mmCIF file of C-alpha atoms and ligand atoms in Angstrom:
data_model
loop_
_atom_site.group_PDB
_atom_site.id
_atom_site.type_symbol
_atom_site.label_atom_id
_atom_site.label_comp_id
_atom_site.label_asym_id
_atom_site.label_seq_id
_atom_site.Cartn_x
_atom_site.Cartn_y
_atom_site.Cartn_z
ATOM 1 C CA UNK A 1 108.862 129.200 115.377
ATOM 2 C CA UNK A 2 105.777 127.326 115.136
ATOM 3 C CA UNK A 3 106.181 124.255 112.954
ATOM 4 C CA UNK A 4 105.155 124.188 109.395
ATOM 5 C CA UNK A 5 103.237 121.400 108.147
ATOM 6 C CA UNK A 6 102.307 121.024 104.756
ATOM 7 C CA UNK A 7 98.965 118.820 103.915
ATOM 8 C CA UNK A 8 98.640 117.272 100.550
ATOM 9 C CA UNK A 9 95.184 115.578 100.622
ATOM 10 C CA UNK A 10 95.675 114.268 96.541
ATOM 11 C CA UNK A 11 93.125 112.261 95.132
ATOM 12 C CA UNK A 12 90.729 109.341 95.606
ATOM 13 C CA UNK A 13 90.410 108.673 99.531
ATOM 14 C CA UNK A 14 93.054 110.913 100.145
ATOM 15 C CA UNK A 15 90.762 113.929 100.789
ATOM 16 C CA UNK A 16 88.450 111.801 102.969
ATOM 17 C CA UNK A 17 91.184 110.226 105.146
ATOM 18 C CA UNK A 18 93.846 113.260 105.540
ATOM 19 C CA UNK A 19 91.290 115.422 107.404
ATOM 20 C CA UNK A 20 91.066 112.828 110.181
ATOM 21 C CA UNK A 21 94.737 112.501 110.293
ATOM 22 C CA UNK A 22 94.843 116.470 110.663
ATOM 23 C CA UNK A 23 92.480 116.627 113.541
ATOM 24 C CA UNK A 24 94.888 114.728 115.580
ATOM 25 C CA UNK A 25 97.873 116.649 114.403
ATOM 26 C CA UNK A 26 95.951 119.984 115.328
ATOM 27 C CA UNK A 27 95.062 118.519 118.514
ATOM 28 C CA UNK A 28 98.799 117.911 119.503
ATOM 29 C CA UNK A 29 100.563 120.343 117.695
ATOM 30 C CA UNK A 30 98.353 123.399 118.849
ATOM 31 C CA UNK A 31 100.986 126.077 117.702
ATOM 32 C CA UNK A 32 101.687 124.609 114.116
ATOM 33 C CA UNK A 33 101.016 126.444 110.847
ATOM 34 C CA UNK A 34 99.051 124.008 108.361
ATOM 35 C CA UNK A 35 99.291 124.825 104.654
ATOM 36 C CA UNK A 36 97.701 122.928 101.856
ATOM 37 C CA UNK A 37 99.800 121.901 98.632
ATOM 38 C CA UNK A 38 97.724 120.388 96.008
ATOM 39 C CA UNK A 39 99.276 117.568 93.832
ATOM 40 C CA UNK A 40 97.936 114.547 91.883
ATOM 41 C CA UNK A 41 95.500 113.748 89.022
ATOM 42 C CA UNK A 42 92.961 116.669 89.977
ATOM 43 C CA UNK A 43 95.647 119.079 89.649
ATOM 44 C CA UNK A 44 97.149 117.541 86.455
ATOM 45 C CA UNK A 45 93.547 117.876 85.029
ATOM 46 C CA UNK A 46 93.510 121.395 85.664
ATOM 47 C CA UNK A 47 97.044 122.630 85.236
ATOM 48 C CA UNK A 48 98.675 119.892 82.933
ATOM 49 C CA UNK A 49 101.029 119.057 85.919
ATOM 50 C CA UNK A 50 100.668 116.795 88.874
ATOM 51 C CA UNK A 51 103.323 118.415 90.839
ATOM 52 C CA UNK A 52 105.329 121.651 89.760
ATOM 53 C CA UNK A 53 108.500 123.159 90.680
ATOM 54 C CA UNK A 54 106.467 125.593 92.906
ATOM 55 C CA UNK A 55 104.884 122.628 94.698
ATOM 56 C CA UNK A 56 108.202 120.852 95.742
ATOM 57 C CA UNK A 57 109.499 124.602 96.622
ATOM 58 C CA UNK A 58 106.460 124.522 99.071
ATOM 59 C CA UNK A 59 107.160 120.925 100.401
ATOM 60 C CA UNK A 60 110.925 121.805 101.126
ATOM 61 C CA UNK A 61 109.838 124.820 103.294
ATOM 62 C CA UNK A 62 107.576 122.379 105.422
ATOM 63 C CA UNK A 63 108.904 120.945 108.583
ATOM 64 C CA UNK A 64 106.920 117.820 107.802
ATOM 65 C CA UNK A 65 104.455 116.660 105.096
ATOM 66 C CA UNK A 66 101.338 114.829 105.832
ATOM 67 C CA UNK A 67 100.202 113.159 102.355
ATOM 68 C CA UNK A 68 97.160 110.968 101.489
ATOM 69 C CA UNK A 69 97.374 109.464 98.085
ATOM 70 C CA UNK A 70 97.660 110.178 94.582
ATOM 71 C CA UNK A 71 96.092 108.704 91.564
ATOM 72 C CA UNK A 72 98.281 107.958 88.527
ATOM 73 C CA UNK A 73 97.202 110.137 85.755
ATOM 74 C CA UNK A 74 96.672 108.264 82.148
ATOM 75 C CA UNK A 75 99.645 110.134 80.607
ATOM 76 C CA UNK A 76 102.562 108.275 78.891
ATOM 77 C CA UNK A 77 104.840 110.962 79.706
ATOM 78 C CA UNK A 78 103.870 111.219 83.251
ATOM 79 C CA UNK A 79 106.452 110.955 86.239
ATOM 80 C CA UNK A 80 105.447 109.520 89.194
ATOM 81 C CA UNK A 81 104.594 112.320 91.959
ATOM 82 C CA UNK A 82 106.130 110.219 94.678
ATOM 83 C CA UNK A 83 109.146 109.358 92.940
ATOM 84 C CA UNK A 84 109.691 113.132 92.358
ATOM 85 C CA UNK A 85 109.071 114.232 95.824
ATOM 86 C CA UNK A 86 111.259 111.173 97.352
ATOM 87 C CA UNK A 87 114.185 111.834 95.034
ATOM 88 C CA UNK A 88 113.790 115.886 94.950
ATOM 89 C CA UNK A 89 113.530 115.810 98.971
ATOM 90 C CA UNK A 90 116.165 112.883 99.455
ATOM 91 C CA UNK A 91 113.684 110.862 101.197
ATOM 92 C CA UNK A 92 115.812 107.886 101.298
ATOM 93 C CA UNK A 93 114.325 105.938 104.302
ATOM 94 C CA UNK A 94 110.676 104.367 103.876
ATOM 95 C CA UNK A 95 109.783 103.070 107.178
ATOM 96 C CA UNK A 96 106.754 100.993 107.695
ATOM 97 C CA UNK A 97 106.048 99.478 110.814
ATOM 98 C CA UNK A 98 103.656 96.566 110.667
ATOM 99 C CA UNK A 99 101.566 96.309 113.925
ATOM 100 C CA UNK A 100 98.704 94.747 114.825
ATOM 101 C CA UNK A 101 96.223 96.419 117.006
ATOM 102 C CA UNK A 102 94.365 93.078 117.592
ATOM 103 C CA UNK A 103 96.021 90.018 119.292
ATOM 104 C CA UNK A 104 96.795 86.936 117.301
ATOM 105 C CA UNK A 105 94.775 83.866 118.339
ATOM 106 C CA UNK A 106 97.686 83.043 120.890
ATOM 107 C CA UNK A 107 97.762 86.288 122.573
ATOM 108 C CA UNK A 108 100.940 87.680 120.653
ATOM 109 C CA UNK A 109 100.797 91.070 118.540
ATOM 110 C CA UNK A 110 103.017 91.406 115.459
ATOM 111 C CA UNK A 111 105.404 94.122 115.574
ATOM 112 C CA UNK A 112 108.113 94.336 113.010
ATOM 113 C CA UNK A 113 109.792 97.436 110.943
ATOM 114 C CA UNK A 114 110.213 97.369 106.987
ATOM 115 C CA UNK A 115 113.093 99.575 106.246
ATOM 116 C CA UNK A 116 112.676 100.147 102.415
ATOM 117 C CA UNK A 117 115.552 102.126 100.416
ATOM 118 C CA UNK A 118 113.393 104.789 98.717
ATOM 119 C CA UNK A 119 115.508 106.590 96.084
ATOM 120 C CA UNK A 120 117.350 103.886 93.912
ATOM 121 C CA UNK A 121 116.501 100.185 92.839
ATOM 122 C CA UNK A 122 113.989 99.580 90.489
ATOM 123 C CA UNK A 123 112.432 102.769 90.921
ATOM 124 C CA UNK A 124 115.163 104.787 89.905
ATOM 125 C CA UNK A 125 113.217 106.445 87.170
ATOM 126 C CA UNK A 126 115.786 105.568 84.950
ATOM 127 C CA UNK A 127 113.761 104.266 81.621
ATOM 128 C CA UNK A 128 113.896 103.655 78.222
ATOM 129 C CA UNK A 129 110.370 103.267 76.941
ATOM 130 C CA UNK A 130 110.148 101.949 73.325
ATOM 131 C CA UNK A 131 107.221 99.938 71.143
ATOM 132 C CA UNK A 132 109.653 96.967 71.055
ATOM 133 C CA UNK A 133 111.588 97.216 74.016
ATOM 134 C CA UNK A 134 111.470 98.973 77.112
ATOM 135 C CA UNK A 135 113.902 99.045 79.930
ATOM 136 C CA UNK A 136 114.008 100.016 83.611
ATOM 137 C CA UNK A 137 117.726 100.436 85.312
ATOM 138 C CA UNK A 138 117.762 98.934 88.515
ATOM 139 C CA UNK A 139 120.415 100.984 90.326
ATOM 140 C CA UNK A 140 122.291 99.681 93.806
ATOM 141 C CA UNK A 141 124.924 102.022 94.996
ATOM 142 C CA UNK A 142 127.418 101.495 97.930
ATOM 143 C CA UNK A 143 126.497 104.786 99.318
ATOM 144 C CA UNK A 144 122.581 104.375 99.013
ATOM 145 C CA UNK A 145 123.032 100.915 100.505
ATOM 146 C CA UNK A 146 125.081 102.246 103.408
ATOM 147 C CA UNK A 147 122.654 105.006 104.526
ATOM 148 C CA UNK A 148 119.397 102.994 104.523
ATOM 149 C CA UNK A 149 121.457 99.781 106.573
ATOM 150 C CA UNK A 150 122.891 102.660 109.088
ATOM 151 C CA UNK A 151 118.858 103.553 109.623
ATOM 152 C CA UNK A 152 118.052 100.047 109.853
ATOM 153 C CA UNK A 153 120.991 99.389 112.482
ATOM 154 C CA UNK A 154 120.053 102.393 114.835
ATOM 155 C CA UNK A 155 116.265 101.269 114.667
ATOM 156 C CA UNK A 156 117.326 97.534 115.630
ATOM 157 C CA UNK A 157 119.258 99.130 118.721
ATOM 158 C CA UNK A 158 116.374 101.642 119.537
ATOM 159 C CA UNK A 159 113.768 98.478 119.242
ATOM 160 C CA UNK A 160 116.282 96.875 121.378
ATOM 161 C CA UNK A 161 114.492 93.389 120.889
ATOM 162 C CA UNK A 162 116.374 90.451 119.125
ATOM 163 C CA UNK A 163 119.321 92.113 117.574
ATOM 164 C CA UNK A 164 119.367 90.747 114.170
ATOM 165 C CA UNK A 165 118.665 92.681 110.965
ATOM 166 C CA UNK A 166 116.803 90.563 108.414
ATOM 167 C CA UNK A 167 117.928 91.554 104.872
ATOM 168 C CA UNK A 168 115.459 90.892 102.052
ATOM 169 C CA UNK A 169 117.027 90.467 98.524
ATOM 170 C CA UNK A 170 117.425 88.436 95.459
ATOM 171 C CA UNK A 171 121.219 88.183 94.815
ATOM 172 C CA UNK A 172 121.036 84.755 93.274
ATOM 173 C CA UNK A 173 119.401 86.358 90.150
ATOM 174 C CA UNK A 174 119.986 90.020 90.704
ATOM 175 C CA UNK A 175 123.803 90.437 91.077
ATOM 176 C CA UNK A 176 123.396 93.902 91.963
ATOM 177 C CA UNK A 177 121.630 92.886 94.996
ATOM 178 C CA UNK A 178 124.879 91.431 96.161
ATOM 179 C CA UNK A 179 126.277 94.893 96.636
ATOM 180 C CA UNK A 180 123.056 95.511 98.605
ATOM 181 C CA UNK A 181 123.608 92.411 100.798
ATOM 182 C CA UNK A 182 127.332 93.037 101.503
ATOM 183 C CA UNK A 183 126.716 96.447 102.227
ATOM 184 C CA UNK A 184 124.077 95.865 104.596
ATOM 185 C CA UNK A 185 125.961 93.151 106.240
ATOM 186 C CA UNK A 186 129.138 95.524 106.778
ATOM 187 C CA UNK A 187 127.370 97.960 108.242
ATOM 188 C CA UNK A 188 125.581 95.787 110.837
ATOM 189 C CA UNK A 189 128.779 94.413 111.787
ATOM 190 C CA UNK A 190 130.336 97.726 112.679
ATOM 191 C CA UNK A 191 126.992 98.143 115.265
ATOM 192 C CA UNK A 192 127.391 94.923 116.292
ATOM 193 C CA UNK A 193 124.206 93.654 114.893
ATOM 194 C CA UNK A 194 123.866 89.994 113.607
ATOM 195 C CA UNK A 195 122.384 89.786 109.987
ATOM 196 C CA UNK A 196 120.114 87.179 108.057
ATOM 197 C CA UNK A 197 119.813 87.350 104.414
ATOM 198 C CA UNK A 198 116.861 85.828 103.094
ATOM 199 C CA UNK A 199 115.656 85.749 99.561
ATOM 200 C CA UNK A 200 112.554 88.064 99.145
ATOM 201 C CA UNK A 201 110.119 85.650 97.631
ATOM 202 C CA UNK A 202 110.754 83.086 100.501
ATOM 203 C CA UNK A 203 110.292 86.006 102.894
ATOM 204 C CA UNK A 204 107.107 87.288 101.656
ATOM 205 C CA UNK A 205 105.635 83.917 102.984
ATOM 206 C CA UNK A 206 107.564 83.362 106.085
ATOM 207 C CA UNK A 207 106.691 86.617 107.282
ATOM 208 C CA UNK A 208 103.246 85.609 106.617
ATOM 209 C CA UNK A 209 103.842 82.571 108.349
ATOM 210 C CA UNK A 210 106.024 83.458 111.388
ATOM 211 C CA UNK A 211 105.550 87.202 111.758
ATOM 212 C CA UNK A 212 107.139 86.928 115.314
ATOM 213 C CA UNK A 213 110.332 85.864 114.189
ATOM 214 C CA UNK A 214 110.873 89.224 112.515
ATOM 215 C CA UNK A 215 111.904 92.587 114.068
ATOM 216 C CA UNK A 216 113.842 94.952 111.503
ATOM 217 C CA UNK A 217 113.432 94.209 107.608
ATOM 218 C CA UNK A 218 115.827 96.080 105.403
ATOM 219 C CA UNK A 219 115.454 95.847 101.470
ATOM 220 C CA UNK A 220 115.631 97.722 98.401
ATOM 221 C CA UNK A 221 112.951 99.705 96.969
ATOM 222 C CA UNK A 222 110.259 97.593 95.102
ATOM 223 C CA UNK A 223 110.942 94.708 97.167
ATOM 224 C CA UNK A 224 109.904 96.769 100.163
ATOM 225 C CA UNK A 225 106.878 98.149 98.480
ATOM 226 C CA UNK A 226 105.680 94.769 97.435
ATOM 227 C CA UNK A 227 106.598 93.143 101.368
ATOM 228 C CA UNK A 228 105.014 96.057 102.939
ATOM 229 C CA UNK A 229 101.354 95.272 100.904
ATOM 230 C CA UNK A 230 101.965 91.692 101.862
ATOM 231 C CA UNK A 231 102.213 92.268 105.654
ATOM 232 C CA UNK A 232 98.951 94.351 105.285
ATOM 233 C CA UNK A 233 97.356 90.707 105.715
ATOM 234 C CA UNK A 234 98.908 90.780 109.226
ATOM 235 C CA UNK A 235 97.321 94.227 110.181
ATOM 236 C CA UNK A 236 93.645 94.053 109.000
ATOM 237 C CA UNK A 237 94.470 95.233 105.476
ATOM 238 C CA UNK A 238 95.676 98.272 103.954
ATOM 239 C CA UNK A 239 93.799 100.724 105.889
ATOM 240 C CA UNK A 240 95.840 100.026 108.545
ATOM 241 C CA UNK A 241 99.302 100.548 107.503
ATOM 242 C CA UNK A 242 101.323 104.056 107.990
ATOM 243 C CA UNK A 243 104.634 104.907 106.605
ATOM 244 C CA UNK A 244 107.433 107.357 107.127
ATOM 245 C CA UNK A 245 109.718 108.741 104.281
ATOM 246 C CA UNK A 246 112.946 110.302 106.067
ATOM 247 C CA UNK A 247 115.640 112.042 104.711
ATOM 248 C CA UNK A 248 118.508 113.922 106.522
ATOM 249 C CA UNK A 249 116.610 117.358 105.926
ATOM 250 C CA UNK A 250 112.946 116.339 105.509
ATOM 251 C CA UNK A 251 110.084 114.166 106.363
ATOM 252 C CA UNK A 252 107.246 113.046 104.824
ATOM 253 C CA UNK A 253 104.180 110.921 106.395
ATOM 254 C CA UNK A 254 101.843 108.853 104.144
ATOM 255 C CA UNK A 255 99.450 105.856 104.790
ATOM 256 C CA UNK A 256 100.869 102.970 102.469
ATOM 257 C CA UNK A 257 98.003 102.494 100.720
ATOM 258 C CA UNK A 258 96.852 104.540 97.413
ATOM 259 C CA UNK A 259 94.001 106.460 96.640
ATOM 260 C CA UNK A 260 91.555 103.397 96.183
ATOM 261 C CA UNK A 261 89.251 104.625 93.572
ATOM 262 C CA UNK A 262 87.191 101.651 94.090
ATOM 263 C CA UNK A 263 85.704 103.154 97.313
ATOM 264 C CA UNK A 264 86.668 107.068 97.014
ATOM 265 C CA UNK A 265 83.697 109.290 97.465
ATOM 266 C CA UNK A 266 81.471 106.998 99.546
ATOM 267 C CA UNK A 267 83.074 107.852 102.854
ATOM 268 C CA UNK A 268 83.744 104.562 104.014
ATOM 269 C CA UNK A 269 87.590 104.575 103.683
ATOM 270 C CA UNK A 270 89.623 103.533 106.964
ATOM 271 C CA UNK A 271 91.327 106.380 108.163
ATOM 272 C CA UNK A 272 93.756 104.692 110.523
ATOM 273 C CA UNK A 273 96.498 104.491 108.217
ATOM 274 C CA UNK A 274 96.417 107.997 107.884
ATOM 275 C CA UNK A 275 96.064 108.641 111.308
ATOM 276 C CA UNK A 276 98.896 106.270 112.174
ATOM 277 C CA UNK A 277 101.312 108.265 110.014
ATOM 278 C CA UNK A 278 100.262 111.476 111.790
ATOM 279 C CA UNK A 279 101.387 109.736 115.031
ATOM 280 C CA UNK A 280 104.870 108.730 113.164
ATOM 281 C CA UNK A 281 105.170 112.432 112.713
ATOM 282 C CA UNK A 282 104.334 113.201 116.275
ATOM 283 C CA UNK A 283 106.959 110.740 117.144
ATOM 284 C CA UNK A 284 109.343 112.317 114.467
ATOM 285 C CA UNK A 285 108.927 115.624 116.336
ATOM 286 C CA UNK A 286 109.867 113.682 119.944
ATOM 287 C CA UNK A 287 106.251 113.269 120.876
ATOM 288 C CA UNK A 288 106.400 109.654 121.739
ATOM 289 C CA UNK A 289 104.072 109.469 124.262
ATOM 290 C CA UNK A 290 101.415 111.352 122.548
ATOM 291 C CA UNK A 291 102.073 109.135 119.560
ATOM 292 C CA UNK A 292 101.684 106.041 121.775
ATOM 293 C CA UNK A 293 98.370 107.445 123.177
ATOM 294 C CA UNK A 294 97.059 107.759 119.414
ATOM 295 C CA UNK A 295 97.918 104.233 118.862
ATOM 296 C CA UNK A 296 96.503 102.817 122.122
ATOM 297 C CA UNK A 297 92.863 104.962 121.450
ATOM 298 C CA UNK A 298 92.966 103.496 117.879
ATOM 299 C CA UNK A 299 93.085 99.820 119.328
ATOM 300 C CA UNK A 300 90.610 100.454 122.068
ATOM 301 C CA UNK A 301 88.238 101.479 119.439
ATOM 302 C CA UNK A 302 89.089 98.737 116.978
ATOM 303 C CA UNK A 303 89.141 96.124 119.786
ATOM 304 C CA UNK A 304 85.319 97.271 121.021
ATOM 305 C CA UNK A 305 84.149 96.606 117.464
ATOM 306 C CA UNK A 306 84.366 100.210 116.649
ATOM 307 C CA UNK A 307 85.859 100.411 112.869
ATOM 308 C CA UNK A 308 85.288 101.010 109.340
ATOM 309 C CA UNK A 309 83.758 98.233 107.096
ATOM 310 C CA UNK A 310 87.054 96.834 105.943
ATOM 311 C CA UNK A 311 87.463 95.724 109.396
ATOM 312 C CA UNK A 312 83.792 94.505 109.604
ATOM 313 C CA UNK A 313 82.070 97.566 111.250
ATOM 314 C CA UNK A 314 79.813 100.253 110.008
ATOM 315 C CA UNK A 315 81.833 103.516 110.980
ATOM 316 C CA UNK A 316 82.420 105.899 108.338
ATOM 317 C CA UNK A 317 85.829 107.729 107.833
ATOM 318 C CA UNK A 318 84.616 110.828 109.638
ATOM 319 C CA UNK A 319 82.496 109.153 112.455
ATOM 320 C CA UNK A 320 85.554 107.286 113.069
ATOM 321 C CA UNK A 321 88.033 110.174 113.102
ATOM 322 C CA UNK A 322 85.101 111.770 115.806
ATOM 323 C CA UNK A 323 85.412 108.930 118.026
ATOM 324 C CA UNK A 324 89.021 108.594 117.826
ATOM 325 C CA UNK A 325 89.656 112.418 119.215
ATOM 326 C CA UNK A 326 86.973 111.692 121.958
ATOM 327 C CA UNK A 327 88.803 108.762 122.876
ATOM 328 C CA UNK A 328 92.201 110.611 122.948
ATOM 329 C CA UNK A 329 90.789 113.191 125.117
ATOM 330 C CA UNK A 330 89.134 111.032 127.622
ATOM 331 C CA UNK A 331 92.799 109.327 127.904
ATOM 332 C CA UNK A 332 94.615 112.739 128.287
ATOM 333 C CA UNK A 333 92.150 113.700 130.847
ATOM 334 C CA UNK A 334 92.673 110.330 132.900
ATOM 335 C CA UNK A 335 96.534 110.822 132.984
ATOM 336 C CA UNK A 336 96.406 114.365 134.155
HETATM 337 P P1 NAI B 401 95.108 101.095 96.590
HETATM 338 O O1 NAI B 401 95.847 101.070 97.768
HETATM 339 O O2 NAI B 401 94.640 102.272 96.456
HETATM 340 O O3 NAI B 401 93.600 99.918 96.747
HETATM 341 C C1 NAI B 401 94.026 98.601 96.811
HETATM 342 C C2 NAI B 401 92.886 97.815 97.462
HETATM 343 O O4 NAI B 401 92.855 98.272 99.029
HETATM 344 C C3 NAI B 401 91.558 98.420 97.144
HETATM 345 O O5 NAI B 401 90.554 97.579 97.288
HETATM 346 C C4 NAI B 401 91.162 99.463 98.172
HETATM 347 O O6 NAI B 401 89.585 100.028 98.385
HETATM 348 C C5 NAI B 401 91.790 98.681 99.516
HETATM 349 N N1 NAI B 401 91.965 100.138 100.445
HETATM 350 C C6 NAI B 401 93.105 101.027 100.460
HETATM 351 N N2 NAI B 401 92.985 101.947 101.049
HETATM 352 C C7 NAI B 401 91.800 101.563 101.846
HETATM 353 C C8 NAI B 401 91.432 102.099 103.099
HETATM 354 N N3 NAI B 401 92.203 103.183 103.975
HETATM 355 N N4 NAI B 401 90.267 101.712 103.726
HETATM 356 C C9 NAI B 401 89.651 100.531 103.057
HETATM 357 N N5 NAI B 401 90.186 100.049 102.133
HETATM 358 C C10 NAI B 401 91.285 100.469 101.659
HETATM 359 O O7 NAI B 401 96.128 100.483 95.646
HETATM 360 P P2 NAI B 401 95.388 100.738 93.807
HETATM 361 O O8 NAI B 401 93.963 100.057 94.031
HETATM 362 O O9 NAI B 401 96.588 99.455 93.345
HETATM 363 O O10 NAI B 401 95.598 102.104 93.231
HETATM 364 C C11 NAI B 401 94.485 102.799 92.860
HETATM 365 C C12 NAI B 401 95.288 104.322 92.819
HETATM 366 O O11 NAI B 401 96.280 104.586 93.857
HETATM 367 C C13 NAI B 401 96.416 104.026 91.339
HETATM 368 O O12 NAI B 401 96.131 105.170 90.854
HETATM 369 C C14 NAI B 401 97.710 104.006 91.941
HETATM 370 O O13 NAI B 401 98.668 104.551 91.157
HETATM 371 C C15 NAI B 401 97.638 105.004 93.355
HETATM 372 N N6 NAI B 401 98.689 104.435 94.302
HETATM 373 C C16 NAI B 401 98.981 105.506 94.968
HETATM 374 C C17 NAI B 401 99.787 105.576 95.968
HETATM 375 C C18 NAI B 401 100.295 106.576 96.825
HETATM 376 O O14 NAI B 401 99.745 107.549 96.680
HETATM 377 N N7 NAI B 401 101.129 106.394 97.768
HETATM 378 C C19 NAI B 401 100.398 104.210 96.499
HETATM 379 C C20 NAI B 401 100.039 103.072 95.748
HETATM 380 C C21 NAI B 401 98.938 103.198 94.685
HETATM 381 MG MG1 MG B 402 102.596 99.940 97.644
#
């Protein structure tokens, strides 16, 4: 049976970058069946709902989902579409590779993986909002920490680099983080992996100063969200960072960036984050070679100055996407 891929363009630059990612998927997944699901602000304006139970059902029916970005509607009762999807599909592991395509001045490349717990922490969705006092419950469970630690440890082994897992936490202030740290350490020792627990604020600076000291970093939900945007600095900005949201039964691929209303509609958004997210989907389907080919093709273009304005170039979103497909095809021909 052919794969069923849900395509969610969303809002802002989502509908600009996702077609470029879809071109790559269609190129490699020739038998797949692509179907669109509309979510986000535009849908909320039309129907009063940014993501309905029917939409969730459709997403659950897909083998994988490629997603652009959504804008937060101006509604006090609005529940984040992404939080809803991550909870409903139990996408507990948010994998955010931080890989530079341009060499550093010393010739090295940044290559680390942020493994962010994606269903609890400060994004539990458990909130009491008042006019005098508002609270959000930060949830850390042993089971939630264990499964994300297991994911992180298997990535440490797969990447086979320094066999150390860094745990980003803030246990000096947030006692809930001690459960997270200790569970991650327990799991890591059962995998034979050493751990180093680092306070998240210090970690944000150290990853920028010494990125090559890092391989896999596991952390809680909001810390992972912030840390990955910080790491955008190492790779050329938010237009470069892909991500995968993985559960035991569903997989959802999206750029780290949002809907970027400041540049939406201008045709200048960098599609690389979305395309790399598509490449992560290929890898999820066991097509590692094809995913590498996409990465190499993006690197070739960017290193020869072919890029969108955020990286100092003058390509449009779609012209970059077209040139990318051309490079991918050329590389394939050479390999045959
Ligand atoms: P953002 O990621 O949309 O933009 C931050 C900055 O990065 C902007 O200056 C933007 O122009 C730039 N940027 C982002 N992606 C780019 C790309 N592909 N190419 C070139 N430049 C790019 O974050 P912001 O401004 O905080 O949020 C805007 C909206 O997006 C909000 O409504 C927010 O709720 C939503 N959002 C949605 C996310 C999602 O759907 N996964 C994630 C983050 C924010
Ligand atoms: Mg973010």
